[in-house]
CSV table of C-alpha atoms in Angstrom, one decimal:
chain,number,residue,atom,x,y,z
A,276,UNK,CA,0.0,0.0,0.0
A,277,UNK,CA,1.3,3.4,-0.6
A,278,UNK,CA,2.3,6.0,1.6
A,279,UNK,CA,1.2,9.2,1.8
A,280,UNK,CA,3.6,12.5,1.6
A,281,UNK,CA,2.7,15.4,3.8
A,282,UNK,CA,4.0,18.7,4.2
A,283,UNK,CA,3.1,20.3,7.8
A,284,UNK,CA,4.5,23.0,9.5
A,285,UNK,CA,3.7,22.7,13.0
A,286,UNK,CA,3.3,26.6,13.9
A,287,UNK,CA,0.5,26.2,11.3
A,288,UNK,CA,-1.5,23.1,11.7
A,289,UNK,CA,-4.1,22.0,9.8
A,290,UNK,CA,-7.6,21.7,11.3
A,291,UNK,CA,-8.3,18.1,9.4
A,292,UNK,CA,-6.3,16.4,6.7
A,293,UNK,CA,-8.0,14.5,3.6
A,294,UNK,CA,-9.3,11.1,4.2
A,295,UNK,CA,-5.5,8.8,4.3
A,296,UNK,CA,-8.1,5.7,3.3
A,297,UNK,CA,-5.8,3.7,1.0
A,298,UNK,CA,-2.4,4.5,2.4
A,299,UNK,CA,-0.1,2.6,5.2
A,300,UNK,CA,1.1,5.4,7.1
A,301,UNK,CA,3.0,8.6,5.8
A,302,UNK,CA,6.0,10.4,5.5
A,303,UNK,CA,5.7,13.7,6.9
A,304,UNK,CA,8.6,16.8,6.3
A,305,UNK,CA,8.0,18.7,9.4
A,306,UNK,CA,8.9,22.6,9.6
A,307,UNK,CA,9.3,25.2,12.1
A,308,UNK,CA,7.7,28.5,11.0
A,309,UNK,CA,8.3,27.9,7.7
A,310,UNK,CA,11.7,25.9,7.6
A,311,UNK,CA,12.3,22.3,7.3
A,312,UNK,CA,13.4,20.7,10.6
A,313,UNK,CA,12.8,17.1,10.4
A,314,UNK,CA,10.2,14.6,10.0
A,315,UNK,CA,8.0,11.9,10.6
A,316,UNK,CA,7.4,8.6,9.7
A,317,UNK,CA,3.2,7.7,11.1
A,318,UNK,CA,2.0,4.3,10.8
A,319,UNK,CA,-1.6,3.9,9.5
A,320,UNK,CA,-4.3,4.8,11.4
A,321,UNK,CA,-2.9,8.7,10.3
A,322,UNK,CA,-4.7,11.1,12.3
A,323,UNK,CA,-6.6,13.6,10.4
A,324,UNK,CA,-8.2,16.1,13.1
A,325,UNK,CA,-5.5,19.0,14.1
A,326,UNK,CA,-5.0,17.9,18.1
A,327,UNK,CA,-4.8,14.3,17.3
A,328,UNK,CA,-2.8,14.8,14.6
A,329,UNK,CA,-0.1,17.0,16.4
A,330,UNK,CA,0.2,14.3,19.0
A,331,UNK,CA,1.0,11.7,16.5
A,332,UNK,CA,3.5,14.2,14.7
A,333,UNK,CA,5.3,14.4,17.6
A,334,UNK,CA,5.2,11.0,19.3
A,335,UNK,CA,6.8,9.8,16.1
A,336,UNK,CA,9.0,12.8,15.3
A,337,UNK,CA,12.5,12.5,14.5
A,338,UNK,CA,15.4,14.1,16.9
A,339,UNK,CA,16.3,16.5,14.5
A,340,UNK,CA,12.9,17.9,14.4
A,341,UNK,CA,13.2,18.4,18.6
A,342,UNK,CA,16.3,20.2,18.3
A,343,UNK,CA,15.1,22.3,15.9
A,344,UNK,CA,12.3,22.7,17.9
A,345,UNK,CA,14.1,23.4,21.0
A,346,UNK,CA,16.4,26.2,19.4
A,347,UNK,CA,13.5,28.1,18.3
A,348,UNK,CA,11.8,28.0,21.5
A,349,UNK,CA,15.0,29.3,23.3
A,350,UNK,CA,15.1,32.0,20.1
A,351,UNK,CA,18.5,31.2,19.6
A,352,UNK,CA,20.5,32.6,16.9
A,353,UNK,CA,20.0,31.3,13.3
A,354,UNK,CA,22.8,28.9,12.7
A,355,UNK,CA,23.3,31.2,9.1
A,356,UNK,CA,23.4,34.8,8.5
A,357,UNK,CA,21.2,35.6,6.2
A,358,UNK,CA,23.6,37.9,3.4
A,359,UNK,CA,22.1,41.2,2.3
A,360,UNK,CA,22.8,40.1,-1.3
A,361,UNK,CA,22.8,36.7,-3.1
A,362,UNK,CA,25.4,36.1,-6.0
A,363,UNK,CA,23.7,36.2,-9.6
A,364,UNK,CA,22.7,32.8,-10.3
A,365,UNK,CA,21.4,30.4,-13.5
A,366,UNK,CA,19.2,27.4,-12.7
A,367,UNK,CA,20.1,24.5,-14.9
A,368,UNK,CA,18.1,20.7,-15.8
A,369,UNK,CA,19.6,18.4,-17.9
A,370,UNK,CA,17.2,16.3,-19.4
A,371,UNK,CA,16.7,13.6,-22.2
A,372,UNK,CA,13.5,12.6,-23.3
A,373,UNK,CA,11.0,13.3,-19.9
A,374,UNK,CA,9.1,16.1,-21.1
A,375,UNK,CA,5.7,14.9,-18.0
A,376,UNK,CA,8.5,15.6,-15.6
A,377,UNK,CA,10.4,18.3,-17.1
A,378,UNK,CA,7.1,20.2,-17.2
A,379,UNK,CA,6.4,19.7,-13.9
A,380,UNK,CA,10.0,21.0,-13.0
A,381,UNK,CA,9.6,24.3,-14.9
A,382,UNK,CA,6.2,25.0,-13.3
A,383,UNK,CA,8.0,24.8,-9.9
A,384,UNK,CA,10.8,26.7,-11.0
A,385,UNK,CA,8.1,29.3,-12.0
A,386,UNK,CA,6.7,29.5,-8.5
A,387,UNK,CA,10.1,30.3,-6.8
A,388,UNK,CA,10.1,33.3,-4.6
A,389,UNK,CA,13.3,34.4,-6.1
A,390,UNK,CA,13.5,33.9,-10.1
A,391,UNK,CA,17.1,33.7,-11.8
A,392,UNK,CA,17.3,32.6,-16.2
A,393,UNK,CA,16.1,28.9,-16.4
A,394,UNK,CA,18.6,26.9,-18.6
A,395,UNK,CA,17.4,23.6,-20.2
A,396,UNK,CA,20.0,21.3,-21.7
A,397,UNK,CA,18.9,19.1,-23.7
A,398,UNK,CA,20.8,16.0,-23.7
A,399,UNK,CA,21.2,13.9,-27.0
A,400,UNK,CA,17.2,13.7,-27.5
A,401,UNK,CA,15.7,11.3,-29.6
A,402,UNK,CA,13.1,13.4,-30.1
A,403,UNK,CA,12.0,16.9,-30.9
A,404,UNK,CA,9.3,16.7,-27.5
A,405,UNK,CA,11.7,18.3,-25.1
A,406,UNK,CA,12.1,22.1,-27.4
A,407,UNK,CA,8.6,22.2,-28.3
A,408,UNK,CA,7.7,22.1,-24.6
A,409,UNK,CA,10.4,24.8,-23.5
A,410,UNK,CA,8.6,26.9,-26.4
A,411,UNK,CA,5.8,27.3,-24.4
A,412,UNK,CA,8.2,29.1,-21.3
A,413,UNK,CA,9.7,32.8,-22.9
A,414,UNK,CA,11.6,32.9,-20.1
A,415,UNK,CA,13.3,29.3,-20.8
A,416,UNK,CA,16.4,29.3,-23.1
A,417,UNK,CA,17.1,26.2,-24.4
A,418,UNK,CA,20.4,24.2,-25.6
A,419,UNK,CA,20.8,21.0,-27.3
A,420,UNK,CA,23.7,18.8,-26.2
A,421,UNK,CA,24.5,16.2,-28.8
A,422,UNK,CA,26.9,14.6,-27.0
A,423,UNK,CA,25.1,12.1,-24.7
A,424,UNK,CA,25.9,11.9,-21.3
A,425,UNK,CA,24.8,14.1,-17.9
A,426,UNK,CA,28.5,15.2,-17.3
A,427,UNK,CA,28.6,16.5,-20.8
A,428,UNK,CA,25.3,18.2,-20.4
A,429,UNK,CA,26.4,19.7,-16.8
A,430,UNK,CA,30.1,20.9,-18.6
A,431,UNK,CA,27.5,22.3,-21.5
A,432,UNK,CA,25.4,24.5,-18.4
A,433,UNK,CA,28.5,25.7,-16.8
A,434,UNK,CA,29.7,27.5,-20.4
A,435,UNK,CA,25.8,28.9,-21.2
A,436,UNK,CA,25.1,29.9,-17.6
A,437,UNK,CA,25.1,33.6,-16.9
A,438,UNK,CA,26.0,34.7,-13.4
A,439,UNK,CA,28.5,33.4,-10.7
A,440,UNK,CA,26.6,30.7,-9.6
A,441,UNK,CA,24.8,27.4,-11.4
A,442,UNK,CA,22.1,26.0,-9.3
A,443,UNK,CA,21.4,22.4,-10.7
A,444,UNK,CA,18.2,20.1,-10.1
A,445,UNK,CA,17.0,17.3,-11.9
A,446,UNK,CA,14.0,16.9,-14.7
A,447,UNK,CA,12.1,14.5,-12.2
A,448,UNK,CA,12.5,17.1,-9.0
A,449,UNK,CA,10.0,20.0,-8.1
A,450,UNK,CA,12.0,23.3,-6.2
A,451,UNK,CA,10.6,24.4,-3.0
A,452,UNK,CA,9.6,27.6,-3.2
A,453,UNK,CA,12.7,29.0,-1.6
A,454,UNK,CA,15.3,26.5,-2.7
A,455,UNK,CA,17.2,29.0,-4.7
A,456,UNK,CA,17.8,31.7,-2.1
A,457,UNK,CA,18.2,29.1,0.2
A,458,UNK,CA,21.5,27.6,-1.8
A,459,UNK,CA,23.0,31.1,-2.8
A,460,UNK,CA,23.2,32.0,0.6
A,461,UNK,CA,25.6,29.8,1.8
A,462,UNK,CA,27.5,31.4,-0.9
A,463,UNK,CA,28.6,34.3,0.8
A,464,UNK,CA,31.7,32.2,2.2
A,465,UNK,CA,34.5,32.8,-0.5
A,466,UNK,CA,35.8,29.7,0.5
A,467,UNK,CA,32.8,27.3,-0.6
A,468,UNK,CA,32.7,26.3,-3.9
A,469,UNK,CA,29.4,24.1,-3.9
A,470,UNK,CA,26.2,23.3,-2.2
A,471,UNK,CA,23.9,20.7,-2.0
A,472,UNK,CA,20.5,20.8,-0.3
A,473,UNK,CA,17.5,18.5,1.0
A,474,UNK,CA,16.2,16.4,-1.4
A,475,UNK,CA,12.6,14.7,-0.4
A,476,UNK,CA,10.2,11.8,-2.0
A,477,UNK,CA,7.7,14.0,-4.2
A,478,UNK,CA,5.5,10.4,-3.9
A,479,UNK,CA,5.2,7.3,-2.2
A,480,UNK,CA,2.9,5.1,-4.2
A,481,UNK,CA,4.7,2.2,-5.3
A,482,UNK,CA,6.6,-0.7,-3.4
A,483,UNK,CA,10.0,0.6,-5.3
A,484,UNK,CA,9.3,4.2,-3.9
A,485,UNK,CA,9.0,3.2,-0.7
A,486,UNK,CA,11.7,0.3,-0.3
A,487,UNK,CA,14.6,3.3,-2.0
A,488,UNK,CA,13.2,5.8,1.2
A,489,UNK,CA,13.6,3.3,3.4
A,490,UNK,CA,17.0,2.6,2.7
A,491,UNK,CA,17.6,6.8,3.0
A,492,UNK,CA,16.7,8.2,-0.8
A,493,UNK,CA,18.1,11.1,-1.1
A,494,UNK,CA,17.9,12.6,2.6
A,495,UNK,CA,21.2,13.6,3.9
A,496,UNK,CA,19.5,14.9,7.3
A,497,UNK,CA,17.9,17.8,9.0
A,498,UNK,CA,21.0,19.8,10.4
A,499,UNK,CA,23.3,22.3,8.1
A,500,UNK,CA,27.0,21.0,7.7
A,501,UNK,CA,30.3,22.2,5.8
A,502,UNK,CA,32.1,20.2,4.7
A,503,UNK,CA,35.9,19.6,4.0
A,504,UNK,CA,38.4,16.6,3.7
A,505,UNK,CA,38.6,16.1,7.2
A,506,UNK,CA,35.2,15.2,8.1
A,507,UNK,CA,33.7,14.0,4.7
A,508,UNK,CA,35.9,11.1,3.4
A,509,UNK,CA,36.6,12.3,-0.4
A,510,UNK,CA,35.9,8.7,-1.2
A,511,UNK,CA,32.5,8.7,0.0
A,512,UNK,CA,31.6,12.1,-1.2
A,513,UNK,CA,28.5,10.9,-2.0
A,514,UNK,CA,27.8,12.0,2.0
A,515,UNK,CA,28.1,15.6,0.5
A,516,UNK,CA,24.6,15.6,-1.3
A,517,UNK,CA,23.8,14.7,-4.4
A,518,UNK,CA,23.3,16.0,-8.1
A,519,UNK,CA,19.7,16.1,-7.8
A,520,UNK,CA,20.2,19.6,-5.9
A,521,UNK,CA,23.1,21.2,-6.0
A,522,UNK,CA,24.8,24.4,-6.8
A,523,UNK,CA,28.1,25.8,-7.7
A,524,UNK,CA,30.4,28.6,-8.5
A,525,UNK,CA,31.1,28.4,-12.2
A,526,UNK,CA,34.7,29.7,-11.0
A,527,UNK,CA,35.0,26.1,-9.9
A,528,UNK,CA,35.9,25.0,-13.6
A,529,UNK,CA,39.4,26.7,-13.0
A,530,UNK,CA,40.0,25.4,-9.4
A,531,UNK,CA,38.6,21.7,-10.3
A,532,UNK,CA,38.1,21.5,-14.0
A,533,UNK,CA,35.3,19.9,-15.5
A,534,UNK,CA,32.9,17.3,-15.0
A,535,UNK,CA,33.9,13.9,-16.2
A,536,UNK,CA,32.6,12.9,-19.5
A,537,UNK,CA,33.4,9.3,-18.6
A,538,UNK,CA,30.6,9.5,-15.6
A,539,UNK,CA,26.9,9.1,-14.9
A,540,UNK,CA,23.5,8.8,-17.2
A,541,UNK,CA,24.1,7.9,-20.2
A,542,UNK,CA,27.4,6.7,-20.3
A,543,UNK,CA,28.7,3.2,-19.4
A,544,UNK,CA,29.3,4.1,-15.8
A,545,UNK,CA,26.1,4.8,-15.5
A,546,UNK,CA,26.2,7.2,-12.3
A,547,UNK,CA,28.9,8.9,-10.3
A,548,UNK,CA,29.0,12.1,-12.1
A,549,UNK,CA,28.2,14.1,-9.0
A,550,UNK,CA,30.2,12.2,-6.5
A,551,UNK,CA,33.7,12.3,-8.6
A,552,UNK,CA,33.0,16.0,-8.4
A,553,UNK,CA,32.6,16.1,-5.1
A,554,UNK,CA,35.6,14.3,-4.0
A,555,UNK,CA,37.7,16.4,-6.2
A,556,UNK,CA,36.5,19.4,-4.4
A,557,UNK,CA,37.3,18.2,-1.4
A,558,UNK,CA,40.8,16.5,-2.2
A,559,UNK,CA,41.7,19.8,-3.8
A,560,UNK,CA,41.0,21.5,0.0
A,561,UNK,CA,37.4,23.4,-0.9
A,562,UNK,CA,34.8,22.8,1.3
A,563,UNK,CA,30.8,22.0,0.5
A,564,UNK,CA,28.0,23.2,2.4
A,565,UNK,CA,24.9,20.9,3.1
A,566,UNK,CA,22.1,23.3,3.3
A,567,UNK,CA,18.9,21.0,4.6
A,568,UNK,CA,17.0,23.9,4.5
A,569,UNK,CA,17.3,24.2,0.6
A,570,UNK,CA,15.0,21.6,0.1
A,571,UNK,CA,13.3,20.0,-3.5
A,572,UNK,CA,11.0,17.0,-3.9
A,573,UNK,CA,11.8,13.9,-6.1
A,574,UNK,CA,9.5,11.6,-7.9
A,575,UNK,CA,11.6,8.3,-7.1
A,576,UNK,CA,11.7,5.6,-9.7
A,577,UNK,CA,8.4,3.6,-9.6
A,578,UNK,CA,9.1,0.4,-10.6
A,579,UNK,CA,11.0,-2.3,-9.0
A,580,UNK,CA,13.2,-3.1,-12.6
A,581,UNK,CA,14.4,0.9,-11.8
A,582,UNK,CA,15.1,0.4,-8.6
A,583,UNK,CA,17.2,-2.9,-9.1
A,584,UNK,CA,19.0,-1.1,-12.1
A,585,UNK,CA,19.7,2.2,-9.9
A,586,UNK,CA,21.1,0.1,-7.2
A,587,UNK,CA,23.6,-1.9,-9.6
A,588,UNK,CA,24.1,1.3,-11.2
A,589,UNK,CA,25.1,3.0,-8.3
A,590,UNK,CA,27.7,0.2,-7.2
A,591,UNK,CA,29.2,0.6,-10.6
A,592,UNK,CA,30.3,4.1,-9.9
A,593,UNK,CA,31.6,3.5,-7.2
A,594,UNK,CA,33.9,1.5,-8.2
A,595,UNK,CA,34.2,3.5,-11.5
A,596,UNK,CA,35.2,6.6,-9.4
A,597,UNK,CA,37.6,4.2,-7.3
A,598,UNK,CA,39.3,2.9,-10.6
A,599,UNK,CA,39.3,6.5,-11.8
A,600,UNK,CA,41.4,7.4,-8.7
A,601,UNK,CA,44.0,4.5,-8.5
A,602,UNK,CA,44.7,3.7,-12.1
A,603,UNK,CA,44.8,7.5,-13.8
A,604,UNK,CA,45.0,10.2,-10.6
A,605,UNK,CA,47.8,7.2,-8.9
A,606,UNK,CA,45.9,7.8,-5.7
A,607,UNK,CA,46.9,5.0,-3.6
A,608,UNK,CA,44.4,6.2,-1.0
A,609,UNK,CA,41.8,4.6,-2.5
A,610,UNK,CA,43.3,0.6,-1.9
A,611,UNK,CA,41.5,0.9,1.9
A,612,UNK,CA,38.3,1.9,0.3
A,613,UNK,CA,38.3,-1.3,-1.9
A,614,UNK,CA,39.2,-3.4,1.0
A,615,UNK,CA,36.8,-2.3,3.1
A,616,UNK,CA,33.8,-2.4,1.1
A,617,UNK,CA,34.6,-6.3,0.6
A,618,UNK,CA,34.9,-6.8,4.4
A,619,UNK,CA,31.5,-5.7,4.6
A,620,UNK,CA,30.0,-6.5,1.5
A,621,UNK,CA,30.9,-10.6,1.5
A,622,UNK,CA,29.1,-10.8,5.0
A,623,UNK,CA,26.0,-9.2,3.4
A,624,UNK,CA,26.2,-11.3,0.3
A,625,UNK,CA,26.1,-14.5,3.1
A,626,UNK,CA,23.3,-13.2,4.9
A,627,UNK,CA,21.5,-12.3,2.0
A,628,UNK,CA,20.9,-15.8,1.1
A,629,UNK,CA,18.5,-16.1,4.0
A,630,UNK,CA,15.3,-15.0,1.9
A,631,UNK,CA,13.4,-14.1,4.7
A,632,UNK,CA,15.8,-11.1,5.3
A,633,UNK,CA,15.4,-9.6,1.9
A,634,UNK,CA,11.5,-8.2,1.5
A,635,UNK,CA,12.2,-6.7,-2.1
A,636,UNK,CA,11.4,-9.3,-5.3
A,637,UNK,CA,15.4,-9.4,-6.0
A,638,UNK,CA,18.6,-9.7,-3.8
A,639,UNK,CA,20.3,-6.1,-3.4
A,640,UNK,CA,23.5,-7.1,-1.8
A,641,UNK,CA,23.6,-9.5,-5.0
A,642,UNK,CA,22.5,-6.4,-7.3
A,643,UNK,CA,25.2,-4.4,-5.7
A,644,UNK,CA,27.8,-7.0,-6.2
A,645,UNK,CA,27.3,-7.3,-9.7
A,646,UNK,CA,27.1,-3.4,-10.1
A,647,UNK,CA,30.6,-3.1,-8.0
A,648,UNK,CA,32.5,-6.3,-10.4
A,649,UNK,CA,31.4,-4.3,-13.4
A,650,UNK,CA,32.1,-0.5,-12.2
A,651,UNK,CA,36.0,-1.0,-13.5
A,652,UNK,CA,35.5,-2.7,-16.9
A,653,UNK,CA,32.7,0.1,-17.2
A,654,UNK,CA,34.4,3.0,-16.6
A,655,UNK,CA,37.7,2.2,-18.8
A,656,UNK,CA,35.0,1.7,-22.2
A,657,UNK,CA,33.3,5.0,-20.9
A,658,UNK,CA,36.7,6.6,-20.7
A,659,UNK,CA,37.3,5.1,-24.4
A,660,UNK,CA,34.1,6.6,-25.7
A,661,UNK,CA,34.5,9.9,-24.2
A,662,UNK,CA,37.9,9.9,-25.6
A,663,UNK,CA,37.1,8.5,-29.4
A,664,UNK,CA,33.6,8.7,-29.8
């Protein structure tokens, strides 16, 4: 049964919720005059009258959310000053071939308290769907990238963007309405190069929604962090945030140098894109800011053939960012990483076996297995391809 997604701030409670008939509990993001805080995970019966509701919020309320709570009832200080200007910014989606979702995107976008130019790259289409639809938005440009890949369509943002920041989000995400302010102000800091924000299920209805927010989707938690070497391993960067919602100085380009052809959708390595750039950033001594408050929603893949794919996928860049490191950046640092993914993984693999432990319709330590064997061979024919066409 699916579960239901609700948005509540708890200075603003609703008197009664629609009839949650038909779902097995909900997922609730839970704010604090207006800012997200934490959440909430309710099993069915879900309240739906205002008192009865609150008391189920918060006897299921996660510790983030009483923290948050706690600081504002002491007024403390914000835990960021909020900059009397924001750097000039362009929001950029790559996209191929999703013009339900893209629309939905742009529509979001549209709603933003704080507009910036909307830049649609359009990656390697097979069809002619994706600049018809931008037609219908003036204040869209768009940009065909022939080359496929989502690290040549990010490169191909980074040289059309106007401004000193790009703020990235994905064709199947929907902005909050202050997600943009929200990034750029962590941007007052010279010294931080990218941010990444909140990321939330847009819907729960399917088995393969709920089983990828279970294991933690895209939430990195409720509590702002920067980042640097020393506290975010570069070879989990991943940790940082993801692509999905993330922004960064186009001066980055000079400090880092591009994204990786080689990586992510629609190459061989399938993912990874967003993480390699990450742990360059980080091994190159720039720190990242993890802004929960920047927060966007994200329609998770439905069906459990995605999900299995996107787990194997993201194994395989793993280990295609690993091999990236130790056979052409001759970063020895990585040898640990390898070793201690197989200490864990071989144990998992063992208990996996035990099919009363695994309530999805295929094994995922086996899925992730196969993804993490095929990462290296995958990433040296996406290096070839990027390299020779």
């Amino acid at each position: 049964m699916p579960l239901a997604v609700l948005d509540i701030d708890v200075d603003a409670m609703p008197d009664r919720l629609p009839d949650m008939a038909g779902h097995d509990g909900a997922v609730v993001l839970l704010r604090i005059a207006g800012l997200p805080a934490g959440q909430a995970v309710l099993p069915a019966p879900v309240a739906t009258s205002g008192p009865a509701l609150r008391e189920q919020l918060y006897d299921h309320a996660d510790s983030a959310f009483w923290e948050a709570l706690l600081r504002h009832r002491l007024n403390a200080p914000a835990l960021i000053e909020a900059p009397t200007t924001l750097p000039s910014a362009t929001v950029a989606i790559c996209t191929r071939d999703r013009t339900e979702d893209l629309e939905n995107c742009l529509n979001g976008l549209r709603r933003m308290d704080h507009q910036a130019p909307i830049l649609v790259i359009d990656n390697a289409p097979s069809t002619d769907a994706t600049r018809q639809l931008v037609e219908r938005y003036p204040q869209v440009r768009y940009v065909r990238e022939p080359k496929p890949g989502l690290n040549n369509a990010r490169n191909t943002a980074l040289r059309e963007a106007v401004g000193e920041v790009v703020a990235f989000i994905d064709d199947d995400a929907t902005p909050d309405r202050a997600w943009l302010p929200t990034l750029l102000r962590n941007f007052a800091d010279p010294t931080i190069l990218a941010v990444t924000g909140l990321t939330m299920a847009l819907e729960l209805d399917s088995d393969a929604q709920i089983a990828f927010q279970r294991t933690g989707g895209f939430v990195r938690g409720f509590k702002r962090a920067v980042l640097d070497a020393g506290n975010c391993d570069p070879f989990h960067a991943w940790r940082a945030g993801a692509g999905v919602n993330m922004a960064m100085r186009r001066s980055v380009i000079d400090q880092v140098g591009w994204f990786d052809p080689a990586l992510d959708a629609g190459t061989r390595s399938l993912a990874g894109g967003d993480t390699d750039y990450f742990r360059r950033l980080l091994l190159n001594g720039y720190r990242i800011v993890y802004d929960p408050q920047a927060l966007n929603w994200h329609r998770h893949r439905r069906s459990m053939a995605e999900l299995q794919q996107q787990i194997f996928g993201y194994e395989a860049a793993a280990f295609a960012v690993w091999t990236k490191a130790l056979l052409f950046e001759r970063d020895m640092r990585v040898l640990p990483v390898f070793a201690r993914w197989l200490r864990g993984q071989i144990p998992e693999l063992l208990r996996s076996r035990r099919s009363d432990r695994n309530p999805l319709p295929f094994n995922v330590a086996a899925t992730q297995a196969r993804g993490a064997m095929s990462g290296p061979g995958r990433y040296l024919q996406a290096r070839r391809i990027a390299r020779h066409g």
